[in-house]
CSV table of C-alpha atoms in Angstrom, one decimal:
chain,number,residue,atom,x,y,z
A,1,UNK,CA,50.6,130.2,139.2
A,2,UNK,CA,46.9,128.8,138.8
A,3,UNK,CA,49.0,125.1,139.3
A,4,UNK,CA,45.7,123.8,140.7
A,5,UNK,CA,44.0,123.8,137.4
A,6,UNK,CA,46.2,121.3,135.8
A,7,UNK,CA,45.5,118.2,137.0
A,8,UNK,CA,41.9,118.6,136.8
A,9,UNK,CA,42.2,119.7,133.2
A,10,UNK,CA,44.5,116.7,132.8
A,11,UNK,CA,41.6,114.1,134.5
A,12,UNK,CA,39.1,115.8,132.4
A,13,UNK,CA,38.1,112.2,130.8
A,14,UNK,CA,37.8,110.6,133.8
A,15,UNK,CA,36.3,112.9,136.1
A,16,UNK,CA,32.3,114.7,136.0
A,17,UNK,CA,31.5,118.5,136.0
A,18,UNK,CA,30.7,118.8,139.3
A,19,UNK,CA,26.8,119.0,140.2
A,20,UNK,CA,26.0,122.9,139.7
A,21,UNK,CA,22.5,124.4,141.2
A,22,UNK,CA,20.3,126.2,138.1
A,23,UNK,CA,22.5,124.2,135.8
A,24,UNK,CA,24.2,126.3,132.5
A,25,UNK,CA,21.3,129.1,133.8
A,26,UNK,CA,23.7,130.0,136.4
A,27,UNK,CA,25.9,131.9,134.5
A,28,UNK,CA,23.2,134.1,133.6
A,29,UNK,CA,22.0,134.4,137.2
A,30,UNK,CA,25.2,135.8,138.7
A,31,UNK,CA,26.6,137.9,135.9
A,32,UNK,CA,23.1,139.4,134.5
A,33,UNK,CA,22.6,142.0,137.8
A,34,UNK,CA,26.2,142.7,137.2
A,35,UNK,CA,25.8,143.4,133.2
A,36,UNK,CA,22.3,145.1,134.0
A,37,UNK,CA,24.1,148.0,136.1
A,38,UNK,CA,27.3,148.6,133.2
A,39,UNK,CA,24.6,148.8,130.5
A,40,UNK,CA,22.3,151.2,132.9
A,41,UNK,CA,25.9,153.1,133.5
A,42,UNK,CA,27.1,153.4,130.3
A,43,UNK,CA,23.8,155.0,129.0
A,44,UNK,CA,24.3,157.7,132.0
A,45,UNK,CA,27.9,158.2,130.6
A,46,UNK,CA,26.5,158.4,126.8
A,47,UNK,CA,24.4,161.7,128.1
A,48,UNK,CA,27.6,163.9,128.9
A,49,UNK,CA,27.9,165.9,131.9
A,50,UNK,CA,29.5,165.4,135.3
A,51,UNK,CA,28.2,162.2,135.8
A,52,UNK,CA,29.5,161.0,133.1
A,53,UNK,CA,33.5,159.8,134.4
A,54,UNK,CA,31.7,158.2,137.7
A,55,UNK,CA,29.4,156.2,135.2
A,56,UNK,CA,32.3,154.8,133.1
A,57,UNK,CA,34.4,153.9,136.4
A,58,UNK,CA,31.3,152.2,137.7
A,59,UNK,CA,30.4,150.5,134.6
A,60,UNK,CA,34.3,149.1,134.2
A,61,UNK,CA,33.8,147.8,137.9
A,62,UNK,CA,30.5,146.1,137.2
A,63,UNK,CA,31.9,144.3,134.2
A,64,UNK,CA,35.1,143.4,136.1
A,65,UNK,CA,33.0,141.8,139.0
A,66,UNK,CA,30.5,140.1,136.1
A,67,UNK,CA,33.8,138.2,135.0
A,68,UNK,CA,35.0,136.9,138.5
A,69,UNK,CA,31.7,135.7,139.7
A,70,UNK,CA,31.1,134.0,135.9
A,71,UNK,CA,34.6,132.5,136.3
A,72,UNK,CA,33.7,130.0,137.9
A,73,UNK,CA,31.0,128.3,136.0
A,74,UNK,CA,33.2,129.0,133.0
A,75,UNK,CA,36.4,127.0,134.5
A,76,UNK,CA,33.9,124.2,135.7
A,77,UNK,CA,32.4,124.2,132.1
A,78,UNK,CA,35.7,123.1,130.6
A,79,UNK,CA,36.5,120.6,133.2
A,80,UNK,CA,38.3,123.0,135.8
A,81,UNK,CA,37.7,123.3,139.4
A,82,UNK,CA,37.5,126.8,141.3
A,83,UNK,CA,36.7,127.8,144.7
A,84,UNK,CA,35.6,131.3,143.7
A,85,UNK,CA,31.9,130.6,144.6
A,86,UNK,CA,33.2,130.3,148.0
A,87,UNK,CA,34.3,133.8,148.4
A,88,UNK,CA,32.2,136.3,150.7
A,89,UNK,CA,31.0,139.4,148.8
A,90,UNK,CA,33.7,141.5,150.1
A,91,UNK,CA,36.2,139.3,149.1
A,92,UNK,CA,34.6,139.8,145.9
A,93,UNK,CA,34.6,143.3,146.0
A,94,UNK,CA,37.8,143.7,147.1
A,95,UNK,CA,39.1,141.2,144.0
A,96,UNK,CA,37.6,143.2,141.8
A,97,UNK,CA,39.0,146.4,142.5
A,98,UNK,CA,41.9,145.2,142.6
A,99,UNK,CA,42.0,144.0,138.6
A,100,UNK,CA,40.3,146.7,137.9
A,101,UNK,CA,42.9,149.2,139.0
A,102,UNK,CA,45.7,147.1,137.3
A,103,UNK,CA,43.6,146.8,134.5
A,104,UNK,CA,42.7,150.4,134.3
A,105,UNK,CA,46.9,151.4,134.6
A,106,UNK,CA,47.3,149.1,131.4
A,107,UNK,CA,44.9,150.7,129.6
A,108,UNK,CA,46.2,153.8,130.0
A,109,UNK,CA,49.7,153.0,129.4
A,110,UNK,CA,49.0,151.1,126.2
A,111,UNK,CA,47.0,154.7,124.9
A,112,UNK,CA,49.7,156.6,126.3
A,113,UNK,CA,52.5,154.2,124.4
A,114,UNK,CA,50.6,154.3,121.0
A,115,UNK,CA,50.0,158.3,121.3
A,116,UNK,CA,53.7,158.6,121.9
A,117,UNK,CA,54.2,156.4,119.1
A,118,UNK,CA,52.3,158.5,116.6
A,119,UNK,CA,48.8,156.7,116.5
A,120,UNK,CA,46.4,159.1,118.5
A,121,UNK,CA,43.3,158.4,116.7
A,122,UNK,CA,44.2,154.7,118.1
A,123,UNK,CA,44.9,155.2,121.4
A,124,UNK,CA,41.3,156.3,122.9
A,125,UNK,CA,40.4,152.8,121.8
A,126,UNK,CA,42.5,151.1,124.0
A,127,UNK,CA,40.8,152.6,127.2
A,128,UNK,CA,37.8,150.6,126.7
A,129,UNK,CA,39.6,147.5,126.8
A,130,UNK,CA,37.3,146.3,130.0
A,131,UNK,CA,34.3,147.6,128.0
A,132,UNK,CA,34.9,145.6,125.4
A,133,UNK,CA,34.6,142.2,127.2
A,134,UNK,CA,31.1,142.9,127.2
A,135,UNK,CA,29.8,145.1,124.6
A,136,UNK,CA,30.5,146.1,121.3
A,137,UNK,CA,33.7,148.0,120.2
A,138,UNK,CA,33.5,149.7,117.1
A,139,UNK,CA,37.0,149.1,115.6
A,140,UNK,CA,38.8,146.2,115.2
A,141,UNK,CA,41.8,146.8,117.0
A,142,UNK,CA,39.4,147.5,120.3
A,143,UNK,CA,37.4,144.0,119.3
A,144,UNK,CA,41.1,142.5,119.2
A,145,UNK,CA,42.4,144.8,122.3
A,146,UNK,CA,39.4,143.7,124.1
A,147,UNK,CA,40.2,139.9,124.1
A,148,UNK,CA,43.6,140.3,125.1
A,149,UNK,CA,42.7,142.2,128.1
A,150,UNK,CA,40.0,139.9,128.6
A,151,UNK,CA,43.2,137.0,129.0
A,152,UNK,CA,45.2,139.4,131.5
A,153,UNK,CA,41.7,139.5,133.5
A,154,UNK,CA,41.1,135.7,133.6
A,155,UNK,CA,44.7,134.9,134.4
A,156,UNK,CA,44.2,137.7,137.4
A,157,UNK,CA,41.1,136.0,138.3
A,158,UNK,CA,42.6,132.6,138.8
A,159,UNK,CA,45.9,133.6,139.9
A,160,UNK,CA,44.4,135.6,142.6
A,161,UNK,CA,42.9,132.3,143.9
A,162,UNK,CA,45.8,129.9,144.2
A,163,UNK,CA,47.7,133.3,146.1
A,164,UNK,CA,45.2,134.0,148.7
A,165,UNK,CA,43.5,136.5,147.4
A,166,UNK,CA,46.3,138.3,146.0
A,167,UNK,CA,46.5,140.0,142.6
A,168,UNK,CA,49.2,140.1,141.1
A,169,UNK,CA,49.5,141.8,137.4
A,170,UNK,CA,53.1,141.2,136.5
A,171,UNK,CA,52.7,137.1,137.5
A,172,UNK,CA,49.4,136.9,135.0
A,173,UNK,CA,51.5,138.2,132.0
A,174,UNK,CA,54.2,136.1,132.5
A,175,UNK,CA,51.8,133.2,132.5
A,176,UNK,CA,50.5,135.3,129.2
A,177,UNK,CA,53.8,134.9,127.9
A,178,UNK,CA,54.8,131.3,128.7
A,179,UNK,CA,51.4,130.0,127.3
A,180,UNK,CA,51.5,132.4,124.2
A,181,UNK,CA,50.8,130.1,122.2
A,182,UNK,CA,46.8,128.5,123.1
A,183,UNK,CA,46.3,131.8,125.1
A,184,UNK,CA,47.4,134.0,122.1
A,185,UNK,CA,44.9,131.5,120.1
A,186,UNK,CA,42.4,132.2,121.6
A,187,UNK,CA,43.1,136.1,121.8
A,188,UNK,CA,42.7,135.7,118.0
A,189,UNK,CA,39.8,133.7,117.8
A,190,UNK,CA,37.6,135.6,120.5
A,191,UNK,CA,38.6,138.6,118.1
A,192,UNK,CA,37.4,137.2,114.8
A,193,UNK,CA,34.1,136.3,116.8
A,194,UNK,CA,33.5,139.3,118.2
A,195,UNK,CA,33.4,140.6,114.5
A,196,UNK,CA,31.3,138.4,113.6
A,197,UNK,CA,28.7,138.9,116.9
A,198,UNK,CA,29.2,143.0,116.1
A,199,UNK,CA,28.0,142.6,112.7
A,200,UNK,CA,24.8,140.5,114.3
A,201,UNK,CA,24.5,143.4,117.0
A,202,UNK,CA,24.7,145.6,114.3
A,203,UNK,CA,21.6,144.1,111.9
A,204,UNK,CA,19.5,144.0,115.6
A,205,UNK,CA,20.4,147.9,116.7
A,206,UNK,CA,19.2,149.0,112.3
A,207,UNK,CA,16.3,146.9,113.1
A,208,UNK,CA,15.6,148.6,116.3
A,209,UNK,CA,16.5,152.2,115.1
A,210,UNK,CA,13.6,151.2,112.8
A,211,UNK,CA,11.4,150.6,115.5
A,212,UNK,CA,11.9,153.4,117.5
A,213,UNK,CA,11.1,155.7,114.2
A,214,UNK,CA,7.6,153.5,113.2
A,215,UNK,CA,6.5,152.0,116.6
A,216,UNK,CA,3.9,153.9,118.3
A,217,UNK,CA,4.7,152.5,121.6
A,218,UNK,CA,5.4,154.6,124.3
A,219,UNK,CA,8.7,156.1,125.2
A,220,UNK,CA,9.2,153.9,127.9
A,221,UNK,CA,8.7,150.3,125.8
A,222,UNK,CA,10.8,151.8,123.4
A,223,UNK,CA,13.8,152.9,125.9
A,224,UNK,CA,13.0,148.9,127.6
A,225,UNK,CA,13.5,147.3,123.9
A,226,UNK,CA,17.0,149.2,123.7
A,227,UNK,CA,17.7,148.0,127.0
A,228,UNK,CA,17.1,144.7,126.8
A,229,UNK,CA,18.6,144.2,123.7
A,230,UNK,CA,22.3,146.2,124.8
A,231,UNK,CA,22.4,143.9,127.7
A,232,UNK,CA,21.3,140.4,125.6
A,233,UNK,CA,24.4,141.1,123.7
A,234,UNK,CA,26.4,141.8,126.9
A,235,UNK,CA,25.4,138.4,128.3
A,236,UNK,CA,26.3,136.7,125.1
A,237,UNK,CA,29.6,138.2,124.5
A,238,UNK,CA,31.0,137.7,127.9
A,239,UNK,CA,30.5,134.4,128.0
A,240,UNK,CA,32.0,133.4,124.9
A,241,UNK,CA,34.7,135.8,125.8
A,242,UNK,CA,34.9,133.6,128.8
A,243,UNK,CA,34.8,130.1,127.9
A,244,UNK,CA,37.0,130.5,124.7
A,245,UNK,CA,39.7,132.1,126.9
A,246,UNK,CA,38.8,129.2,129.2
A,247,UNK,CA,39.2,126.5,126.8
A,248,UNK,CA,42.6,128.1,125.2
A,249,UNK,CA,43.8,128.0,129.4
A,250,UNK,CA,42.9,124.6,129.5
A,251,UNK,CA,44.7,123.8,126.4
A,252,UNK,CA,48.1,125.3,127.2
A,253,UNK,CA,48.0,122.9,130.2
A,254,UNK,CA,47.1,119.6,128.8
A,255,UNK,CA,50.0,120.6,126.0
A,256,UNK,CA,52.2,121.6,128.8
């Protein structure tokens, strides 16, 4: 699985990033529309009602499809090569509905498994495991929960290319599990960061709590500050999510 990424992380020394139109900027450029619709969704879901279940859903699908068209840029960052660009946006669709659903069954069974087990104010956590990759979790067994999902999702991603498409869940935690070690690495190390960018999200949402209470702005500058800053963060956090998941792939194949 994902074979085609080792000997390009092994000629990282000798070979160039490839040339890459709007340079780093085109990260931004293809995940940010993606991003913009989860942060508009999960605001719906935050107001209760009906609409709320469809919001989530479509939120999860957005972030899902913000990692696979971000992939790319991320593996080429670290020295990888990946045809993803190449695939038509129903390809893409289609991929990320696909990791979504798997994604969605391990969720629940891992909320299902810890309620069995006795730890119910726990298990509502793990269903925003997708969520996670992009905003801010409010526990630290989510921020934690969060990355490792996050390594399932890339290995999907990638393993989805070598096989033609196909995604296949139970291939991309074996691959988990044989590269433990880096992977589980970076698991850790994307969920010490995300403390520390929660507790900078944190000091930015008191400061514009303040704002909302002293600004005479109008409502709608106000409800644009909020916006803009929820999805900021969202930008910023998937991407490190992505490149140090990335970097601990590369790793465990240059120690392989």
């Amino acid at each position: 699985m994902i074979a085609f990424m080792t000997a390009a992380f092994r000629k990282q020394r000798q070979a160039s990033l490839p040339d890459i139109s709007f340079g780093p900027y085109r990260f931004v450029i293809l995940a940010l529309p993606w991003l913009i619709l989860a942060a508009a969704m999960r605001v719906i879901a935050f107001g209760g009602g009906g609409v709320a279940l469809p919001a989530i859903i479509i939120a999860n699908l957005a972030v899902i499809h913000a990692v696979l068209v971000a992939a790319q840029r991320c593996i080429e960052m670290t020295g990888g090569q990946s045809s993803l660009g190449e695939l038509g946006i129903a390809e893409q669709f289609k991929l990320s509905l696909a990791i979504a659903c798997r994604i969605a069954l391990l969720m629940i069974a891992a909320a299902a498994a810890l309620a069995a087990a006795g730890y119910g104010s726990l298990a509502p956590h793990m269903l925003a495991g997708i969520d996670g990759m992009a905003f801010d979790q409010f526990t630290v067994i989510g921020k934690f929960w969060s990355a490792a999902v996050g390594a399932v999702t890339l290995l999907m991603v990638v393993g989805a290319e070598q096989n033609g498409g196909r995604v296949a869940f139970f291939e991309a935690a074996g691959e988990l599990a044989r590269r433990w070690f880096w992977l589980g690495a970076a698991v850790i190390a994307l969920g010490v960061v995300n403390l520390g960018l929660s507790f900078g999200q944190g000091l930015v949402r008191s400061a514009i709590v303040v704002f909302w209470q002293t600004s005479t702005s109008s409502q709608f500058v106000k409800n644009l500050v909020y916006f803009v800053f929820i999805f900021s963060f969202a930008m910023l956090q998937l991407w490190v999510t992505l490149l140090i998941l990335t970097y601990g792939l590369k790793q465990s194949y240059v120690h392989d």
